Coordinates of C-alpha atoms in Angstrom, one line a residue:
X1263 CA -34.8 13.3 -86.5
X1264 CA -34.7 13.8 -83.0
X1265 CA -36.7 15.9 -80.6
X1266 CA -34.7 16.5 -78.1
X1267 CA -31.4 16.3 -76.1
X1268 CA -33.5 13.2 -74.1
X1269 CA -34.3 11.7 -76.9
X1270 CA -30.4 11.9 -78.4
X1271 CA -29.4 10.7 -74.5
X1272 CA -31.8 7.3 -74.6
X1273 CA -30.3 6.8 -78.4
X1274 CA -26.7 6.5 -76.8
X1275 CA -28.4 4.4 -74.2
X1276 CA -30.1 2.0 -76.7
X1277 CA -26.8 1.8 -79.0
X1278 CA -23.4 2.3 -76.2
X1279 CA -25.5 0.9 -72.5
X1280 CA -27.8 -0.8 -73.1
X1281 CA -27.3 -2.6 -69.8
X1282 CA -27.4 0.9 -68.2
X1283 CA -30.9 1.4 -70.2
X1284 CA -32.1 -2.5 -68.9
X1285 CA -30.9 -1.4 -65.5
X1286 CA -32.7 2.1 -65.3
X1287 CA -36.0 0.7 -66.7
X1288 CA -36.0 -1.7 -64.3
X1289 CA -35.3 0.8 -61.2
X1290 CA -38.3 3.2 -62.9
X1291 CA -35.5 5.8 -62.9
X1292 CA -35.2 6.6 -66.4
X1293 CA -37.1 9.7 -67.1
X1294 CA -34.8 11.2 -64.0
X1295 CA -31.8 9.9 -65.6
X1296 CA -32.1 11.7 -68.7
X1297 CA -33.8 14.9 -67.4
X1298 CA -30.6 15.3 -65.4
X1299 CA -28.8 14.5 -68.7
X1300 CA -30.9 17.0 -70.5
X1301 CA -30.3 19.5 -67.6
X1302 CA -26.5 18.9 -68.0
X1303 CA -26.8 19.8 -71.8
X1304 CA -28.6 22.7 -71.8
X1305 CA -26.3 24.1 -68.7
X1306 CA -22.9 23.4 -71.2
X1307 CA -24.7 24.5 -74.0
X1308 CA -25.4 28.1 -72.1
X1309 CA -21.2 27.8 -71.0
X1310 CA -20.1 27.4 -75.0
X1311 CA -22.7 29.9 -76.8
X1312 CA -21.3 32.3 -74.3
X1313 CA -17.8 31.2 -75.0
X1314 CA -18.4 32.5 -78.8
X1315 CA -19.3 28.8 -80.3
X1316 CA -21.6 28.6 -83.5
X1317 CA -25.1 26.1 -82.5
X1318 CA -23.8 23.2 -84.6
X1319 CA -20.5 23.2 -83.0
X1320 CA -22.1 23.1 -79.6
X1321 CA -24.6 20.7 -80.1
X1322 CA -22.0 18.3 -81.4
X1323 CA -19.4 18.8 -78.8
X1324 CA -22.1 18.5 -76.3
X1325 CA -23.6 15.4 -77.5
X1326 CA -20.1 13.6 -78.2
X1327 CA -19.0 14.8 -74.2
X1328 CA -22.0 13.3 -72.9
X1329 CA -21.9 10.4 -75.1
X1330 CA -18.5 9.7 -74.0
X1331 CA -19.1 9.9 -70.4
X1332 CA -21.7 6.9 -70.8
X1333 CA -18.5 4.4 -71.9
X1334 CA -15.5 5.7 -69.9
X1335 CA -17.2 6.0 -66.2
X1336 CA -20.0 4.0 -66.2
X1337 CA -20.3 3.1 -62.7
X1338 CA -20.4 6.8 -62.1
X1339 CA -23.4 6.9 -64.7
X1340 CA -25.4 4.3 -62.6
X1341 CA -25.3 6.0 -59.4
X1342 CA -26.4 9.5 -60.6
X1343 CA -29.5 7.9 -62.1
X1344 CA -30.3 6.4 -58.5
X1345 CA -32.1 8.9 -56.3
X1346 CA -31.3 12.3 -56.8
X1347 CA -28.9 13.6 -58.6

């Protein structure tokens, strides 16, 4: 099982990017890729509890939005995990 929303944001890498993943490793910028990922989670996790959304429901629609955003704007991806986001 997974540990954290990191650990589910590198999974996507490894399975959906994994030229994004080659190309963050390389630049050392990783771990600042996916804390900002992380942060981005836990910020539209706060927005949908508060909305009146069960924790399973969350997680999942976070996760799948996130997910998503790694295939349809990838160029976008890339240049948030340059410098800072």
């Amino acid at each position: 099982m997974l540990q954290s929303w990191k650990d589910q944001f590198l999974e996507n890498l490894k399975w959906c990017r994994p030229d994004l993943l080659a190309s963050l490793k390389e630049k050392g910028t990783l771990d600042q890729y996916l804390e900002y990922r992380e942060d981005q989670a836990i910020e539209m996790t706060k927005r949908l509890i508060k909305d009146g959304l069960a924790e399973d429901q969350v997680v999942e629609l976070v996760i799948d939005d996130l997910f998503f955003r790694e295939i349809d704007k990838p160029e976008e991806d890339e240049k948030e995990g340059e410098g800072d986001p």
